[in-house]
XYZ file of C-alpha atoms in Angstrom:
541
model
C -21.414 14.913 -3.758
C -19.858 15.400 -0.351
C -22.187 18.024 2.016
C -19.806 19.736 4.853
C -21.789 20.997 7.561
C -20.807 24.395 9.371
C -21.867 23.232 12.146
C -18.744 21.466 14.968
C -19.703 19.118 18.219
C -17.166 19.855 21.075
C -16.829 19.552 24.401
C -14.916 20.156 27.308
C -12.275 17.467 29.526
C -14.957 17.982 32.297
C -17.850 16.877 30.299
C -15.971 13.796 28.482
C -15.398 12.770 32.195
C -18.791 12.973 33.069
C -19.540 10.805 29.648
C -16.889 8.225 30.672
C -18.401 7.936 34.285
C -21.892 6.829 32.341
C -20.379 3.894 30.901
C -19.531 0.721 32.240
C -15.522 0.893 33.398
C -13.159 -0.272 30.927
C -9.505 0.070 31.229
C -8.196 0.661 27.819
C -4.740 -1.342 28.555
C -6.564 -4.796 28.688
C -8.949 -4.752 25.928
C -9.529 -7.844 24.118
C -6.781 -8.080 21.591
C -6.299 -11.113 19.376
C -10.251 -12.057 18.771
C -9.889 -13.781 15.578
C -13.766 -11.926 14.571
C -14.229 -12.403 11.022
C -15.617 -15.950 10.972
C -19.407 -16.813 11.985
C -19.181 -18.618 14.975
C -16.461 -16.966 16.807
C -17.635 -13.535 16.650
C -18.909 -12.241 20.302
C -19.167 -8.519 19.327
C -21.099 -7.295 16.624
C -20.353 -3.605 15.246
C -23.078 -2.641 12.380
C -20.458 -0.229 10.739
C -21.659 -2.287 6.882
C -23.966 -4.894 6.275
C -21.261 -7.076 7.007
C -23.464 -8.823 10.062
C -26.741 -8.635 8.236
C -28.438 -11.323 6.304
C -29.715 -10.140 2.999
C -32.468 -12.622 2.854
C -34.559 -14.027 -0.293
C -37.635 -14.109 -1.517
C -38.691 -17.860 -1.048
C -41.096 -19.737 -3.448
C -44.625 -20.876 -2.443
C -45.216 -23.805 -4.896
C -49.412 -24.876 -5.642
C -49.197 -28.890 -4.208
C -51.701 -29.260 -6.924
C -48.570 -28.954 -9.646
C -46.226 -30.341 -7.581
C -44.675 -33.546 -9.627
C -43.544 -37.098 -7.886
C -40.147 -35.856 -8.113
C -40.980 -32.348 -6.986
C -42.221 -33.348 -3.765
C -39.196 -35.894 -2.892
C -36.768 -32.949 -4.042
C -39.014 -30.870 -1.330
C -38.680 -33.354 1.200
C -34.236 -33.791 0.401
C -33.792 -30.063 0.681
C -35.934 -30.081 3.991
C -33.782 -32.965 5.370
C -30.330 -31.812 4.149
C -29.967 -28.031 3.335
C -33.075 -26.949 5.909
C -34.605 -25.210 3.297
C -38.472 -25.398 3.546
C -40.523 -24.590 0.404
C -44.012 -23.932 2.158
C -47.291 -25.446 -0.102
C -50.167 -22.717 -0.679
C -50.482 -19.845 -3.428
C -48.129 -19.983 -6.266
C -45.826 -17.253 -5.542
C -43.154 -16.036 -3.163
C -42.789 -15.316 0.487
C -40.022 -12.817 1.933
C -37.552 -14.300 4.007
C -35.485 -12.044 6.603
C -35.423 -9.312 3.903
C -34.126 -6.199 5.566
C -36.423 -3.558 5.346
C -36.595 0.272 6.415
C -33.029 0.352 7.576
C -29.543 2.129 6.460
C -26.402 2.491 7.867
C -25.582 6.004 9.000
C -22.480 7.366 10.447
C -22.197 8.753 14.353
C -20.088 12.415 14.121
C -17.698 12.943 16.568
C -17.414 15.056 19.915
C -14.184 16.880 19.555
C -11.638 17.801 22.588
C -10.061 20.618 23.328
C -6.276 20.389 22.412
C -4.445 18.326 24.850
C -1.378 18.749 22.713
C 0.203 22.687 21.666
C 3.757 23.689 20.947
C 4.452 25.290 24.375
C 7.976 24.131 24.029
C 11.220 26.634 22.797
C 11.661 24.275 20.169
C 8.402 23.305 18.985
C 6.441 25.448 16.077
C 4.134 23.358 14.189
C 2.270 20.167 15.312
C 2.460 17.531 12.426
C 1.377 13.450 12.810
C 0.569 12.099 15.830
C 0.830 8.550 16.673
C -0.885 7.584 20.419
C -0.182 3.823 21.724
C -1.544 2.281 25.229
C 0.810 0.307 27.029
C 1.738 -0.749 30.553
C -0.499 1.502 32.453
C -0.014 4.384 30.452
C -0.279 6.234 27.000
C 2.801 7.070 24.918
C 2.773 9.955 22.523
C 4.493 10.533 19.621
C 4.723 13.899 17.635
C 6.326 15.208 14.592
C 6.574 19.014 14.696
C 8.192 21.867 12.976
C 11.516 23.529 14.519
C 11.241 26.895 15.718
C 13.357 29.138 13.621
C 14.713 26.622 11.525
C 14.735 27.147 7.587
C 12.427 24.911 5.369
C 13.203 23.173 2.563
C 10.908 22.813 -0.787
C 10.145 19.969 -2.930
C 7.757 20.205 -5.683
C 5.991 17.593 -7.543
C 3.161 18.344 -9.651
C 3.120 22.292 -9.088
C 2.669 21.584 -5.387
C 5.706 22.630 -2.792
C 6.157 20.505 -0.242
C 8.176 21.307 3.251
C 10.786 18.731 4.096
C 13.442 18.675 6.636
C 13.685 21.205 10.001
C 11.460 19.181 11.784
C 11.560 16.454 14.895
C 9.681 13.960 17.002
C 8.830 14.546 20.398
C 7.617 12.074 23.259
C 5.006 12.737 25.988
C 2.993 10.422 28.101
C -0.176 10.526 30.093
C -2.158 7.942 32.487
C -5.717 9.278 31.302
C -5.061 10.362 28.136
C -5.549 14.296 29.160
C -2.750 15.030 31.084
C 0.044 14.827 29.501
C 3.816 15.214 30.536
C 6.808 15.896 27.875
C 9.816 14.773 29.914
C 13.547 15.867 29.618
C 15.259 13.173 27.715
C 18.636 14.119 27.255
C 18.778 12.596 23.569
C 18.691 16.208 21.459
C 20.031 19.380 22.502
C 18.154 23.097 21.461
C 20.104 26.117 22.350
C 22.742 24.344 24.388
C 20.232 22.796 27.031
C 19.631 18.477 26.883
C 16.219 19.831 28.902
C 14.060 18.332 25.846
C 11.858 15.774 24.897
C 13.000 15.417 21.283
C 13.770 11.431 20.408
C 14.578 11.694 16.816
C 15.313 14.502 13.841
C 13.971 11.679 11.665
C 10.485 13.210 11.684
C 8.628 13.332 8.026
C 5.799 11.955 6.904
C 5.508 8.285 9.226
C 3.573 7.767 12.587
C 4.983 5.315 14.833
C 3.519 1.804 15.999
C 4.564 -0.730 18.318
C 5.925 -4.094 16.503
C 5.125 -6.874 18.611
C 6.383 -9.071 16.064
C 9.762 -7.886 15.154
C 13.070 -7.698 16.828
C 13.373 -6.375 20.128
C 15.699 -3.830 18.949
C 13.360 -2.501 16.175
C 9.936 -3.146 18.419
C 9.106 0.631 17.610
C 9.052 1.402 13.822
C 7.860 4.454 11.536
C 8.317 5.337 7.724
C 10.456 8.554 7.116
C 10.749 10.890 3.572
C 13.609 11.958 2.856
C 15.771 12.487 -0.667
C 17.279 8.962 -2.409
C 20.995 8.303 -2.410
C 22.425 11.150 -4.770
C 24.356 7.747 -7.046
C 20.468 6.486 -7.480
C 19.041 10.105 -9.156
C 19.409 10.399 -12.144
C 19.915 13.957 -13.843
C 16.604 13.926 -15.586
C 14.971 12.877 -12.983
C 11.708 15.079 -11.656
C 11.190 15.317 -7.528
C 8.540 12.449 -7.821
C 11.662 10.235 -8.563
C 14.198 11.633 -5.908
C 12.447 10.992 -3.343
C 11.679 7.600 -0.770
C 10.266 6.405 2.406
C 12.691 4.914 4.871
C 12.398 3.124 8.083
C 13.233 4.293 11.278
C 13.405 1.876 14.174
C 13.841 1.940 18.047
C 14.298 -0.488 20.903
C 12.374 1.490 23.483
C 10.854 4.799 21.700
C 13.523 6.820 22.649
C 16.536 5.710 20.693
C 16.070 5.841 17.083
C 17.939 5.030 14.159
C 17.712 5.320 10.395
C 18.195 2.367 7.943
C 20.001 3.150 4.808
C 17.795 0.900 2.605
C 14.913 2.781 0.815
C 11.602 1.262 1.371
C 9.250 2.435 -0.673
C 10.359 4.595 -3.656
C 7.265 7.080 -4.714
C 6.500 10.531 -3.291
C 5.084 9.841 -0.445
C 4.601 13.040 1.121
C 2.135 12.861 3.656
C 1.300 10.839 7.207
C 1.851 6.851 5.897
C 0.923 4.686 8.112
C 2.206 0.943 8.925
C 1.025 -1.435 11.590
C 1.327 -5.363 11.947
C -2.007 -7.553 10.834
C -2.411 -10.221 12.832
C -5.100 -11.692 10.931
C -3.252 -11.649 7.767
C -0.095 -12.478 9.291
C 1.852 -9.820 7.268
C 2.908 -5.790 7.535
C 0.672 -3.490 5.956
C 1.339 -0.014 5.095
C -1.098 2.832 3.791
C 0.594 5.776 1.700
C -0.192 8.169 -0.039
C -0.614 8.457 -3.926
C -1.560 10.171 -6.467
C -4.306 8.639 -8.887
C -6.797 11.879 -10.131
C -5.574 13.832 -7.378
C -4.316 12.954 -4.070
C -5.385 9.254 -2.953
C -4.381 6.439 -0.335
C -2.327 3.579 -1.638
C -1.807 0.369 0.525
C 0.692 -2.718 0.499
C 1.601 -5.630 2.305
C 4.545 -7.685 3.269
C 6.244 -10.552 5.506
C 9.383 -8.507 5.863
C 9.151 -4.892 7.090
C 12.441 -4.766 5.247
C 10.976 -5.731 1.981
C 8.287 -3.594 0.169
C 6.577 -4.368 -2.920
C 4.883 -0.908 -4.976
C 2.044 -0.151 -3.196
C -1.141 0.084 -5.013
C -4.740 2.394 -5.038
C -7.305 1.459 -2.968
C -9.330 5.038 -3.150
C -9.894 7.751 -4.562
C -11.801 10.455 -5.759
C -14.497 8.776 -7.811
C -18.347 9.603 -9.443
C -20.017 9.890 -5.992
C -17.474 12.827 -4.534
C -17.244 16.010 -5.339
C -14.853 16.889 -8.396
C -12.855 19.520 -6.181
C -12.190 16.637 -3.245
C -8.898 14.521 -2.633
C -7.709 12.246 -0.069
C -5.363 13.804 1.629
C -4.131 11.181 4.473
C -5.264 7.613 5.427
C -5.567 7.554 9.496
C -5.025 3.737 9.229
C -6.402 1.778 12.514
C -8.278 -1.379 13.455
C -10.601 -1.450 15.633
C -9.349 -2.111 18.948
C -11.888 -4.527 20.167
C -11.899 -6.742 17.047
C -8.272 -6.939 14.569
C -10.325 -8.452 11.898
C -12.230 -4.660 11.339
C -10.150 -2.424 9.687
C -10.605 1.495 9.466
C -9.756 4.573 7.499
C -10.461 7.700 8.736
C -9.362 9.686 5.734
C -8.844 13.303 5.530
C -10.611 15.057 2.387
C -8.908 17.976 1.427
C -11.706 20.112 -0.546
C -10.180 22.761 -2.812
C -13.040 24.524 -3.173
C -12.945 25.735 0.344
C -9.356 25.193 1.406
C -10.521 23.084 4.185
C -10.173 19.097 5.043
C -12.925 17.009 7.352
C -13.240 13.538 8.012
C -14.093 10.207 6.598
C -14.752 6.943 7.530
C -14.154 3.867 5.232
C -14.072 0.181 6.863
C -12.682 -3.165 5.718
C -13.396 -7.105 6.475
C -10.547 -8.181 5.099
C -8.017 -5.794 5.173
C -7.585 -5.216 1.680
C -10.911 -3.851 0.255
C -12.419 -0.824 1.662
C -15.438 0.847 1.403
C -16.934 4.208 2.621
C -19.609 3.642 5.341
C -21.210 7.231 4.247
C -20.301 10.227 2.338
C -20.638 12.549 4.793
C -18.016 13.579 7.057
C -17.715 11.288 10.563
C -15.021 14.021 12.044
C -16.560 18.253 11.410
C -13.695 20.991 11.541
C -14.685 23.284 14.073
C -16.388 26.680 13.871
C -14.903 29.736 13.176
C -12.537 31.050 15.495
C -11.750 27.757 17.096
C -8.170 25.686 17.034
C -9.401 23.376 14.643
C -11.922 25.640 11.832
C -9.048 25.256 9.066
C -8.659 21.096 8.688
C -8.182 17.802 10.810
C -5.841 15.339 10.087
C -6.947 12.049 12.371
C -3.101 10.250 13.880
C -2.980 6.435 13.648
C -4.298 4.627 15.821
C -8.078 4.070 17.545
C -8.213 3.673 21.165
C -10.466 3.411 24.226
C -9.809 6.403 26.531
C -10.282 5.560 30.587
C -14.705 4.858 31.122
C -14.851 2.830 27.617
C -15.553 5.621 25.190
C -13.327 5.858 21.847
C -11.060 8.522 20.492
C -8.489 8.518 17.759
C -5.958 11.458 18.307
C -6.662 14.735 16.172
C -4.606 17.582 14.502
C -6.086 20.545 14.002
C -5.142 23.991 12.356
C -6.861 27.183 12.423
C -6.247 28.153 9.123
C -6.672 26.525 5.520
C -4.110 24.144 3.843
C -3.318 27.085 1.512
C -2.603 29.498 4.678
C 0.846 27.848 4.700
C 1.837 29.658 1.627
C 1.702 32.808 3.467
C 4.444 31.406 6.330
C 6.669 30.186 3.194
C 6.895 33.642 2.108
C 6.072 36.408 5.224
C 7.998 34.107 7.404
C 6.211 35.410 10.695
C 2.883 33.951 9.860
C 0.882 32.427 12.382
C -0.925 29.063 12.133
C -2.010 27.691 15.046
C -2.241 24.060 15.410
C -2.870 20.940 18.199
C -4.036 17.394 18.985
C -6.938 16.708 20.951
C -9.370 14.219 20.762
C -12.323 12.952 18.632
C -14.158 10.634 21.002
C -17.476 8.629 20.486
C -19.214 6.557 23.169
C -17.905 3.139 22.871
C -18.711 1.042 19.405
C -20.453 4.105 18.135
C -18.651 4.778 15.059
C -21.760 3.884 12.752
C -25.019 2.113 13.189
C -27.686 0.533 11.691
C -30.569 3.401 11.467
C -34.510 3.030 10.926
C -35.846 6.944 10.664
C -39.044 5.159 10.757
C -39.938 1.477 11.308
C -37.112 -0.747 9.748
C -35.797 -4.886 10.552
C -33.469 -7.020 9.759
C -32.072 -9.888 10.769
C -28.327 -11.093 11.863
C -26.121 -13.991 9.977
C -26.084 -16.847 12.204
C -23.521 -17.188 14.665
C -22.545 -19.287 17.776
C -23.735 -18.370 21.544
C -21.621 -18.728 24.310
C -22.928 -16.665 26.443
C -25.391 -15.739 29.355
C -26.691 -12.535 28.404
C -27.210 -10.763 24.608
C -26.617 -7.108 25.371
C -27.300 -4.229 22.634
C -26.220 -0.714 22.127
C -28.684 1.409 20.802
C -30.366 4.829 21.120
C -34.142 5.446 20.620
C -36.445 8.605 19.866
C -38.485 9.304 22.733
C -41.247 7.397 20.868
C -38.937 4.700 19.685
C -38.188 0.869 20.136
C -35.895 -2.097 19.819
C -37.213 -4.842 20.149
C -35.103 -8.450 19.473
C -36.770 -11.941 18.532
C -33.898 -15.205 18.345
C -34.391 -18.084 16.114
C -32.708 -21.319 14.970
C -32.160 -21.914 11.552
C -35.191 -19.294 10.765
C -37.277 -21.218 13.769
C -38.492 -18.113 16.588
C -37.853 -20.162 19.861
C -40.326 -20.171 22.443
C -40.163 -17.562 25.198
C -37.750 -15.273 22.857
C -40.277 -14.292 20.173
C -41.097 -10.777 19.000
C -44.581 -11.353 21.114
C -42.166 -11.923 24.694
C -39.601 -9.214 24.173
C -39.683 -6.205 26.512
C -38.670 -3.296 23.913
C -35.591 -1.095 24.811
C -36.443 2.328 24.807
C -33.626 5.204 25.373
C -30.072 5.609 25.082
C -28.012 3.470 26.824
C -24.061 1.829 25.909
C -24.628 -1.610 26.933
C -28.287 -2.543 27.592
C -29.204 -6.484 28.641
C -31.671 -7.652 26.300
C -35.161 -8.815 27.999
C -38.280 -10.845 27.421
C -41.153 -11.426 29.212
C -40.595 -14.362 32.369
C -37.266 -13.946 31.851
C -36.183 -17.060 30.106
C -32.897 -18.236 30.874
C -30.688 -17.603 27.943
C -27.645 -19.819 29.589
C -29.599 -22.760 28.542
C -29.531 -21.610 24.916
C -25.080 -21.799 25.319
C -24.246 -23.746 22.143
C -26.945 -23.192 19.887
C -26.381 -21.039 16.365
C -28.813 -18.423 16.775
C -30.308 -16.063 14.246
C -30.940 -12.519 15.729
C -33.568 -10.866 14.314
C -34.209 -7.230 15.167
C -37.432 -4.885 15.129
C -36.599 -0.825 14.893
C -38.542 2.067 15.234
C -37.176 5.284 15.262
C -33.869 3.836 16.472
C -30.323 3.341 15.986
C -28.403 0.233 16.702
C -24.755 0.475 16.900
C -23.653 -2.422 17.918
C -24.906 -6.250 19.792
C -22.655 -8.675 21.538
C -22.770 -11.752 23.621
């Protein structure tokens, strides 16, 4: 059952600064984008979010030479010469083989920002989904938000009202991700003045991404909820049939238009996400649904125009709490590496009114997986912007100085609260984006309380230096041995390694003499890692 600690991590712009300045400088508009990842061999960074990296090892037999038949020992000698597999002679029994041992995967929380995004605008009331995309020098903000003044509409589905219409988007940009300007567009007009930086009234329930892969005049895309044709309703119909996602497209971000042909037909009521996968060569979208309670649906397609029913991928199951659903998806991969797919799903708890933050990760895009039960994003404490529920945007960056954030809406009041604007009408419920940042490739690691090992899957080294990122109690080590094909190689055992001790982002890798690794450029290597009292969150080459 989910725990939800009172407790919040923030910080100010000042000290995120400082953090950035710490880390080696990474400018978030040319990361590495198309690394393929997901196939041993290729991969050059390592994240230990899962035990996706991490060989699960055997338990070998030990066969007595004394009962060892003719055949036996020319069947020893064939799988020594063709599969490398060595049965050792001694003891009848069995020897452990790179069994991992004293290790678990544990999430890192998140700092959280203060807001770098409030409606101080005439026209803004509300801050709804956020949608945050690096490009050409520069970050590009989109924001759906409630109009001041204007009247609500209700749909219900299941006893629950939902607000539709009244809203818009609104564009801002920044170069560091903190300061942000909201410039006068001229598309939308509030009380007579063009002075605004609204782009579209087409503003429910969709966060916009960039579409590399589509038509220039649709490169910007986003889902939008609105009521079906009136001719496709039918006069029994309840609202979980009268309602649809649409697209929305633009050629530059500001422009936008809205296609006439429904998209996906369900009540999709919440921030759905869509994005192109490069890996699998297809859209993807992430919706919501409804399977015991509130859940996150997902489907895929060749033609953004084209959507088959989307279908489950979680929900609230044995191991959560019965009073928990999943309220929105926060669909992103990880920036670094296409092939690592993340949810950071909000989990509305009705027991307390209040959502926090999951993490779930995928390999191949389709099936996902929580990486721990407990939350990886904390509402804040009382009093602050963000106390009520968080709602993570699309879309996992790397902020200037390396470190990660994903953009973050926050309310100072419960989900419930909005009942009381729906009916007092003067209500207040604060709300904003800021950020929720880790130090880079510290979304999870791989965590020995105690003493702990484990060993890597083999993969291909092209490098000249192994570096690791990794944090260690004061009394604490790291230490790394490298083999081929289970073989320690000389000058890189366990015995030569200098341990790591601290807490550092990047960290080279050292042994004793310092061997050259250059001359190792070529080889499959097995890692094989030592742990004691540390946390490894990540290794690359």
């Amino acid at each position: 059952m989910t725990q939800r600690p009172a407790f919040h991590l923030t910080t100010s712009r000042r000290e995120f600064l400082a953090l950035g300045a710490l880390l080696p400088w990474a400018s978030p508009f040319s990361r590495v984008k198309d690394n393929p990842g997901n196939q041993p061999g290729s991969r050059k960074l390592f994240l230990f979010v899962d035990w996706y990296h991490v060989k699960k090892g055997e338990q070998n037999p030990v066969l007595d030479p004394a009962r060892v038949s003719a055949q036996g020992k020319e069947l020893r000698e064939k799988f020594a010469r063709e599969f490398n597999r060595v049965f050792d002679y001694g003891e009848h029994g069995f020897r452990p083989v790179d069994i991992p041992w004293g290790v678990r995967i544990a999430v890192e929380p998140a700092l959280t920002s203060e807001p770098w995004l409030i409606p101080d605008r005439p026209w803004e009331d509300v801050i709804y989904w956020t949608a945050v995309i690096p490009e050409e020098g520069r970050y590009r903000c989109w924001y759906d938000f409630k109009l001041k003044g204007k009247n609500l509409d209700l749909t219900f589905h299941e006893g629950r009202a939902m607000e539709i219409g009244a809203s818009a988007t609104g564009y801002m940009e920044s170069t560091d991700g903190w300061s942000w300007t909201k410039p006068a567009l001229e598309l939308y007009r509030w009380a007579g003045s063009l002075k605004t930086n609204i782009v579209t009234h087409y503003a429910n329930s969709g966060t916009v991404f960039r579409d590399n892969h589509g038509r220039a005049e649709e490169r910007y895309k986003k889902f939008h909820f609105d009521v079906l044709p009136e001719e496709e309703i039918s006069p029994d119909a309840t609202s979980h049939q009268r309602y649809a996602l649409y697209g929305v497209t633009s050629p530059d971000g500001y422009k936008w238009t809205k296609h006439s042909k429904p998209l996906i037909r369900y009540f999709s009521d919440t921030q759905n996400i869509a994005a192109w996968d490069p890996l699998l060569g297809k859209y993807v979208g992430y919706f919501r649904h409804h399977l015991a309670g509130r859940a996150i649906s997902r489907a895929e397609t060749t033609d953004f125009w084209d959507w088959p029913a989307p279908y489950p991928i979680i929900y609230a199951g044995p191991m959560d709490s019965p009073a928990d659903d999943l309220y929105t998806n926060g669909y992103s991969p990880y920036p670094d590496d296409p092939s690592l797919r993340l949810l950071f799903a909000s989990i509305y708890h009705h027991d307390s009114d209040g959502a926090d933050v999951r993490l779930a990760v995928s390999r191949d895009g389709r099936a996902y997986q929580w990486v721990a039960y407990e939350p990886v994003i904390r509402t804040g404490g009382a009093g602050q912007w963000n106390s009520g529920q968080i709602y993570p945007g699309a879309s996992l960056l790397h902020l200037p100085g390396g470190s990660l954030a994903v953009p973050l809406r926050g309310h100072n009041t419960s989900h419930n609260e909005a009942y009381f604007r729906t009916f007092y009408g003067d209500y207040k419920i604060g709300s904003g984006v800021g950020w929720a940042i880790w130090k880079d490739a510290r979304l999870a690691g791989i965590e020995a309380p105690h003493l702990g090992a484990f060993t890597m899957q083999p993969a291909r080294f092209d490098g000249t230096r192994i570096q690791i990122n990794a944090r260690t109690a004061r009394s604490g080590s790291v230490e790394l041995e490298l083999r081929e094909r289970g073989q320690a190689l000389e000058g890189f055992r366990f015995a030569d390694c200098i341990p790591f001790r601290g807490d550092e982002v990047w960290a080279d890798c050292r042994w004793k003499g310092q061997p050259d690794l250059a001359k190792l450029r070529g080889k499959t290597l097995e890692l094989a890692f030592r742990l004691n009292s540390a946390k490894l969150f990540a290794c690359r080459f």
